[in-house]
Coordinates of C-alpha atoms in Angstrom, one line a residue:
M25 CA -19.4 -117.6 97.3
G26 CA -22.9 -118.0 95.8
L27 CA -25.6 -116.3 93.8
R28 CA -26.0 -112.5 94.1
A29 CA -28.8 -110.3 93.1
I30 CA -27.9 -106.8 92.0
Y31 CA -29.9 -104.0 90.2
Q32 CA -29.4 -100.9 88.1
K33 CA -31.9 -98.1 87.7
Y34 CA -32.5 -97.0 84.1
S35 CA -34.6 -94.2 82.8
L36 CA -36.4 -94.9 79.5
Q37 CA -37.1 -91.9 77.3
F38 CA -40.3 -91.8 75.2
K39 CA -40.0 -90.8 71.5
F40 CA -43.1 -88.6 72.0
E41 CA -45.5 -87.5 74.6
A42 CA -47.6 -90.6 75.3
G43 CA -51.1 -89.6 76.3
T44 CA -53.3 -91.7 78.5
S45 CA -56.5 -90.9 80.5
R46 CA -54.2 -90.6 83.5
G47 CA -51.9 -88.1 82.0
V48 CA -48.9 -87.7 79.6
L49 CA -45.8 -89.9 79.8
T50 CA -42.4 -88.7 78.7
E51 CA -40.1 -91.1 80.6
K52 CA -40.3 -94.3 82.5
D53 CA -38.0 -95.6 85.2
S54 CA -37.0 -99.3 85.3
Y55 CA -34.7 -101.4 87.4
F56 CA -32.7 -104.1 85.6
L57 CA -32.1 -107.0 87.9
K58 CA -29.1 -109.4 87.6
I59 CA -28.7 -112.8 89.1
V60 CA -25.0 -113.5 89.1
D61 CA -23.1 -116.6 90.2
E62 CA -19.9 -115.3 91.8
K63 CA -18.0 -118.3 90.6
N64 CA -18.8 -117.4 87.0
P65 CA -19.9 -113.8 86.8
T66 CA -19.9 -113.6 83.0
V67 CA -23.1 -115.8 83.0
F68 CA -26.0 -113.9 84.5
G69 CA -29.8 -113.9 84.5
L70 CA -31.5 -110.7 83.6
G71 CA -34.9 -109.4 84.6
E72 CA -36.7 -106.1 84.9
C73 CA -38.6 -104.5 87.8
S74 CA -40.7 -101.8 86.2
P75 CA -43.5 -100.4 88.4
L76 CA -46.0 -98.2 86.6
K77 CA -46.5 -94.8 88.2
G78 CA -50.0 -94.3 89.6
L79 CA -51.0 -97.9 88.8
S80 CA -48.7 -100.5 90.3
I81 CA -49.4 -101.4 93.9
D82 CA -45.6 -101.2 94.5
D83 CA -45.3 -97.6 93.1
I84 CA -44.2 -96.3 96.5
P85 CA -41.4 -93.9 97.6
S86 CA -39.5 -96.7 99.3
F87 CA -39.5 -99.0 96.2
E88 CA -35.8 -98.8 95.6
Q89 CA -35.0 -99.4 99.2
N90 CA -37.3 -102.4 99.3
L91 CA -35.7 -103.8 96.1
N92 CA -32.3 -103.4 97.6
E93 CA -33.3 -105.2 100.8
I94 CA -34.8 -108.1 98.8
C95 CA -31.6 -108.3 96.7
Q96 CA -29.6 -108.6 99.9
A97 CA -31.9 -111.2 101.3
F98 CA -31.5 -113.3 98.1
S99 CA -27.7 -113.0 97.8
G100 CA -25.7 -115.8 99.2
I101 CA -28.2 -118.5 98.6
K102 CA -26.2 -121.8 98.7
A103 CA -28.9 -124.3 97.7
D104 CA -28.9 -125.7 94.3
L105 CA -31.3 -123.4 92.5
F106 CA -32.5 -126.2 90.1
A107 CA -33.9 -127.9 93.2
W108 CA -36.2 -125.0 93.8
D109 CA -39.6 -124.3 92.2
I110 CA -38.8 -120.7 91.0
Y111 CA -42.3 -119.4 91.6
S112 CA -42.4 -120.7 95.1
L113 CA -38.9 -119.3 95.8
V114 CA -39.9 -115.8 94.5
Q115 CA -43.2 -115.9 96.5
E116 CA -41.3 -116.7 99.7
L117 CA -38.6 -114.1 99.0
V118 CA -40.7 -111.2 97.7
G119 CA -44.3 -111.8 98.9
N120 CA -47.2 -110.1 97.2
D121 CA -46.5 -106.5 98.1
F122 CA -44.1 -106.0 95.2
P123 CA -45.5 -107.5 92.0
S124 CA -43.0 -105.9 89.7
I125 CA -40.1 -107.3 91.8
Q126 CA -41.8 -110.7 91.6
F127 CA -41.8 -110.4 87.8
G128 CA -38.1 -109.2 87.7
F129 CA -36.9 -112.1 89.9
E130 CA -38.9 -114.8 88.1
T131 CA -37.5 -113.5 84.7
A132 CA -33.9 -113.3 86.0
L133 CA -34.0 -116.7 87.6
L134 CA -35.5 -118.4 84.6
D135 CA -32.9 -116.7 82.4
W136 CA -30.1 -117.9 84.7
T137 CA -31.3 -121.5 84.7
H138 CA -31.2 -121.4 80.9
G139 CA -27.6 -120.3 80.9
G140 CA -28.0 -116.5 80.8
K141 CA -28.9 -116.3 77.1
R142 CA -32.1 -114.2 77.5
I143 CA -34.0 -117.4 77.0
I144 CA -36.8 -117.3 79.6
F145 CA -39.0 -120.1 78.1
D146 CA -37.4 -122.4 75.6
N147 CA -40.0 -122.6 72.9
P148 CA -40.3 -122.2 69.1
F149 CA -40.8 -118.4 69.5
V150 CA -37.3 -117.8 70.9
H151 CA -35.8 -119.9 68.1
G152 CA -37.5 -117.7 65.4
K153 CA -40.0 -120.4 64.4
Q154 CA -43.1 -118.7 65.7
S155 CA -44.5 -115.2 65.6
L156 CA -47.2 -113.5 67.7
A157 CA -50.0 -111.3 66.3
I158 CA -50.0 -108.0 68.1
N159 CA -52.2 -104.9 68.1
G160 CA -51.1 -101.5 66.9
L161 CA -51.5 -99.1 69.8
I162 CA -52.9 -95.6 69.1
W163 CA -51.9 -93.1 71.8
M164 CA -54.1 -90.2 72.9
G165 CA -53.4 -86.8 71.6
S166 CA -55.0 -84.4 69.1
E167 CA -57.5 -85.8 66.6
E168 CA -55.0 -85.1 63.8
W169 CA -52.1 -86.9 65.5
M170 CA -54.3 -89.9 66.4
Q171 CA -55.5 -90.2 62.8
Q172 CA -51.8 -90.0 61.7
Q173 CA -51.0 -92.9 64.0
I174 CA -53.9 -94.9 62.7
D175 CA -52.8 -94.4 59.1
E176 CA -49.2 -95.5 59.9
K177 CA -50.4 -98.6 61.7
L178 CA -52.7 -99.6 58.9
R179 CA -49.9 -99.0 56.3
D180 CA -47.6 -101.2 58.5
G181 CA -50.0 -104.1 58.1
Y182 CA -51.6 -104.3 61.5
Q183 CA -54.8 -106.2 61.4
C184 CA -55.7 -105.2 65.0
I185 CA -55.8 -101.6 66.2
K186 CA -56.2 -100.6 69.8
M187 CA -57.1 -97.0 70.5
K188 CA -56.9 -95.3 73.9
I189 CA -60.0 -93.2 74.5
G190 CA -61.4 -91.1 77.4
A191 CA -59.1 -88.1 77.3
I192 CA -60.2 -86.0 74.3
D193 CA -63.8 -85.2 73.2
F194 CA -65.9 -88.4 72.9
E195 CA -67.3 -87.3 69.6
Q196 CA -63.8 -86.8 68.2
E197 CA -62.8 -90.3 69.3
C198 CA -65.9 -91.7 67.6
R199 CA -65.0 -89.9 64.4
L200 CA -61.6 -91.6 64.4
L201 CA -63.3 -95.0 64.9
Q202 CA -65.7 -94.2 62.1
Y203 CA -62.7 -93.2 59.9
I204 CA -61.3 -96.6 60.3
R205 CA -64.6 -98.4 59.6
Q206 CA -65.1 -96.3 56.5
H207 CA -62.0 -97.9 55.0
Y208 CA -61.9 -101.3 56.7
S209 CA -64.6 -103.6 57.8
A210 CA -64.5 -105.7 61.0
S211 CA -63.4 -108.7 58.9
Q212 CA -60.4 -106.7 57.7
V213 CA -59.3 -104.9 60.8
T214 CA -60.1 -105.7 64.4
L215 CA -60.7 -102.7 66.6
R216 CA -60.2 -102.5 70.3
V217 CA -60.6 -99.5 72.6
D218 CA -59.1 -98.9 76.1
A219 CA -60.9 -96.4 78.4
N220 CA -58.5 -96.9 81.4
G221 CA -61.6 -96.4 83.6
A222 CA -62.4 -93.0 82.2
F223 CA -66.2 -93.4 82.1
A224 CA -68.5 -92.7 85.0
P225 CA -70.9 -95.6 85.8
T226 CA -73.9 -93.4 85.1
E227 CA -72.7 -92.7 81.5
A228 CA -70.9 -95.9 80.7
A229 CA -73.8 -98.0 79.4
E230 CA -74.9 -95.3 76.9
K231 CA -71.4 -94.7 75.7
L232 CA -70.9 -98.4 75.1
R233 CA -74.1 -98.6 73.2
F234 CA -72.9 -95.8 70.9
L235 CA -69.4 -97.4 70.5
A236 CA -70.9 -100.8 69.6
Q237 CA -72.0 -99.4 66.2
F238 CA -68.3 -99.5 65.1
D239 CA -68.1 -103.3 65.4
L240 CA -65.5 -103.2 68.1
H241 CA -63.8 -106.4 69.4
S242 CA -63.9 -105.2 73.0
I243 CA -63.4 -102.2 75.4
E244 CA -60.9 -102.4 78.2
Q245 CA -61.8 -101.2 81.6
P246 CA -64.7 -98.8 80.8
I247 CA -65.2 -97.7 84.4
R248 CA -62.7 -97.3 87.3
A249 CA -61.5 -100.5 89.0
G250 CA -63.1 -101.4 92.3
Q251 CA -66.7 -100.9 91.3
V252 CA -67.5 -104.6 91.1
E253 CA -71.3 -104.4 91.1
E254 CA -71.4 -101.7 88.5
M255 CA -68.9 -103.6 86.3
A256 CA -70.9 -106.8 86.6
A257 CA -74.1 -105.0 85.6
L258 CA -72.3 -103.4 82.6
C259 CA -71.0 -106.8 81.4
K260 CA -74.6 -108.2 81.5
Q261 CA -76.3 -105.3 79.8
T262 CA -74.0 -104.3 77.0
S263 CA -73.4 -106.1 73.6
L264 CA -69.9 -104.7 73.5
P265 CA -67.5 -107.2 75.2
I266 CA -65.7 -105.9 78.2
A267 CA -62.1 -106.8 79.1
L268 CA -60.9 -106.3 82.7
D269 CA -57.5 -104.7 83.0
E270 CA -56.8 -102.5 86.1
E271 CA -59.6 -104.5 87.9
L272 CA -57.1 -107.4 88.3
I273 CA -54.3 -105.3 89.9
G274 CA -53.7 -106.1 93.6
V275 CA -55.9 -109.3 93.5
M276 CA -53.2 -111.7 94.6
E277 CA -54.9 -114.6 96.4
R278 CA -56.4 -117.4 94.4
Q279 CA -59.8 -117.3 96.1
K280 CA -60.1 -113.5 95.5
K281 CA -59.3 -114.1 91.8
I282 CA -62.1 -116.6 91.7
D283 CA -64.5 -114.3 93.5
L284 CA -63.8 -111.4 91.1
L285 CA -64.2 -113.5 88.0
E286 CA -67.4 -115.1 89.2
A287 CA -68.9 -111.8 90.4
I288 CA -68.2 -109.8 87.2
Q289 CA -68.2 -112.7 84.6
P290 CA -66.3 -110.6 82.0
P291 CA -65.9 -111.9 78.4
F292 CA -62.1 -111.1 78.6
I293 CA -59.3 -110.4 81.0
I294 CA -55.9 -108.7 80.2
L295 CA -52.8 -109.9 81.8
K296 CA -49.7 -107.7 82.6
P297 CA -47.1 -109.7 84.5
T298 CA -45.4 -106.6 85.9
L299 CA -48.6 -105.4 87.5
L300 CA -50.0 -108.8 88.5
G301 CA -47.0 -110.4 90.2
G302 CA -45.2 -112.3 87.4
F303 CA -45.7 -115.5 85.5
G304 CA -46.9 -117.6 88.4
H305 CA -49.8 -115.3 89.1
C306 CA -50.6 -115.0 85.4
Q307 CA -50.6 -118.8 85.0
E308 CA -53.2 -118.9 87.8
W309 CA -55.4 -116.2 86.2
I310 CA -55.2 -118.1 82.8
T311 CA -56.3 -121.4 84.4
L312 CA -59.1 -119.8 86.4
A313 CA -60.3 -117.8 83.3
E314 CA -60.3 -120.8 80.9
E315 CA -62.2 -122.9 83.4
R316 CA -64.9 -120.2 83.2
A317 CA -64.8 -119.8 79.4
I318 CA -63.3 -116.3 79.8
G319 CA -60.9 -115.2 77.1
W320 CA -57.6 -113.5 77.7
W321 CA -54.6 -111.8 76.1
M322 CA -51.2 -110.6 77.3
T323 CA -50.1 -107.0 77.4
S324 CA -46.8 -105.3 78.3
A325 CA -46.8 -102.5 80.7
L326 CA -44.2 -100.1 79.2
E327 CA -41.2 -102.3 80.1
S328 CA -38.0 -102.1 78.1
N329 CA -37.2 -104.9 75.7
I330 CA -35.8 -106.9 78.6
G331 CA -39.3 -107.2 80.2
L332 CA -41.0 -107.4 76.8
N333 CA -38.8 -110.3 75.7
A334 CA -39.8 -112.3 78.8
I335 CA -43.5 -111.6 78.4
S336 CA -43.4 -112.5 74.7
Q337 CA -41.7 -115.8 75.4
F338 CA -44.3 -116.6 78.2
T339 CA -47.2 -115.7 75.8
A340 CA -45.8 -118.1 73.2
Q341 CA -46.2 -121.0 75.8
Y342 CA -49.9 -120.8 75.1
N343 CA -51.9 -121.5 71.9
N344 CA -53.7 -118.1 72.1
L345 CA -54.4 -116.7 68.6
L346 CA -55.8 -113.4 69.8
P347 CA -53.6 -110.4 69.0
Q348 CA -51.5 -109.6 72.0
G349 CA -50.6 -106.1 73.4
L350 CA -46.8 -106.6 72.9
G351 CA -45.9 -103.8 70.5
T352 CA -44.3 -101.4 72.9
G353 CA -40.7 -102.1 72.1
Q354 CA -40.5 -99.1 69.7
L355 CA -41.6 -96.5 72.2
Y356 CA -38.2 -95.4 73.6
T357 CA -35.2 -93.5 72.2
N358 CA -32.8 -95.5 74.5
N359 CA -34.4 -99.0 74.6
I360 CA -32.1 -102.0 75.0
D361 CA -31.3 -103.4 71.5
S362 CA -32.7 -106.9 71.3
P363 CA -33.6 -109.6 68.7
L364 CA -37.3 -108.7 68.9
E365 CA -38.7 -107.5 65.6
I366 CA -42.1 -106.2 64.4
N367 CA -43.1 -107.0 60.9
N368 CA -46.6 -106.7 59.3
G369 CA -48.4 -106.6 62.7
T370 CA -46.5 -109.5 64.2
L371 CA -43.7 -109.8 66.8
R372 CA -40.9 -112.3 66.3
Y373 CA -37.6 -113.1 67.9
N374 CA -34.7 -113.1 65.4
P375 CA -32.1 -115.5 66.9
S376 CA -29.4 -114.3 64.4
K377 CA -29.6 -110.8 66.0
A378 CA -27.5 -110.2 69.2
W379 CA -28.6 -108.5 72.4
N380 CA -26.7 -105.2 73.0
L381 CA -26.4 -104.8 76.8
H382 CA -23.7 -102.1 76.8
E383 CA -26.0 -99.8 78.8
L384 CA -25.9 -102.4 81.7
R385 CA -23.1 -102.3 84.3

């Protein structure tokens, strides 16, 4: 008898058609991972493996088979888990080919070591004594619908708005940014845009010059990932700060992370544990970025509240006052009920509210 790892596939259903430059999303598959001690099966650690279609390096047809094999390899571990360094254990067990499984195992193991209470990092956030500023996300769609989302977010008290751009007409997108600036200055509302690599390198500089007139905080991934020289040149020549996002995916070795940061020298990087290989890799990115005076913030990657809870607690380990991209818990009709709450543009954990895990077997 020992520890077992088991998983359950779960299909999350969007409340609306979520538009991105890579297409429209209506559902999202996740795999909930349990670490169970067979001597006491009522206490279990819970994590989420949630590869993002078309983006995660482990978005492959054999993903579930690979997850099952890794769970079998883990099960039956006899060693005292507290004697292990969890990140080293997960690295040895999973390797770097499956970043979303790394994240799921790290979360489940950390939860289990804290008694299976969904406490991943024991800090003031999880005790309801700290909140995190978050951005309000505006999804792509018709100009009218995007303006409706903007109005709702501003009414809800968000002081940072992030708008996805690159799918509808550029002039329409600029009209929406102008609409916000006509009502709110940069000192009142921070504006971010996310291009998801939609601009061609030949047009990017001109578009960024035009976007800069709206006093934007930053633009995420203006050109497609993998064009390092072009991205480095863009960072040097534009006054609009660039944040690397997709550029970081698949960069797993420490030296390659250093090489990328020093080649591009971006003002910001964006960290998504599901896509980057969990907390151990994110810690490394943060250390390397801060050594080079590069800013960062954390963003969820459409996980359920199980993954979002873990990412939020991890983010609260740092004294980072930038608005985080952690407002995705309200996207789904069948999300897992959790103590996470959004109020006036901030995310908090309400310890008086119980988890509802009835959907989990």
